[in-house]
Amino acid sequence: TLYQDTVEALKDLLRSLLLWNLTPHGLQEMFQ
C-alpha cells in the first residue's frame, strides 16, 4: 500500500541520517 511504502521510505531516510550523523557532533547537531 501507499502507507507501507511511505513508512519504508521514511525508515530508509532515518537510517541514512543516523549513519551520516554517527559522530557525537552530528548527533548534537541533530538534537538541537
Tab-separated table of C-alpha atoms in Angstrom:
chain	number	residue	atom	x	y	z
A	1	THR	CA	0.000	0.000	0.000
A	2	LEU	CA	0.984	3.639	-0.277
A	3	TYR	CA	1.155	3.881	3.515
A	4	GLN	CA	3.584	0.964	3.794
A	5	ASP	CA	5.752	2.366	1.006
A	6	THR	CA	5.863	5.736	2.756
A	7	VAL	CA	6.808	4.172	6.099
A	8	GLU	CA	9.567	2.126	4.452
A	9	ALA	CA	10.898	5.228	2.701
A	10	LEU	CA	10.916	7.141	5.996
A	11	LYS	CA	12.749	4.281	7.723
A	12	ASP	CA	15.389	4.288	4.990
A	13	LEU	CA	15.736	8.053	5.304
A	14	LEU	CA	16.115	7.862	9.085
A	15	ARG	CA	18.669	5.077	8.749
A	16	SER	CA	20.672	7.172	6.276
A	17	LEU	CA	20.556	10.199	8.573
A	18	LEU	CA	21.645	8.134	11.573
A	19	LEU	CA	24.546	6.600	9.658
A	20	TRP	CA	25.545	10.030	8.345
A	21	ASN	CA	25.304	11.612	11.811
A	22	LEU	CA	27.029	8.834	13.736
A	23	THR	CA	29.617	11.202	15.217
A	24	PRO	CA	28.834	12.890	18.567
A	25	HIS	CA	28.977	16.275	16.828
A	26	GLY	CA	26.484	15.075	14.243
A	27	LEU	CA	24.151	13.837	16.981
A	28	GLN	CA	24.394	17.183	18.776
A	29	GLU	CA	23.500	18.994	15.550
A	30	MET	CA	20.515	16.714	15.065
A	31	PHE	CA	19.047	17.223	18.544
A	32	GLN	CA	19.496	20.967	18.887
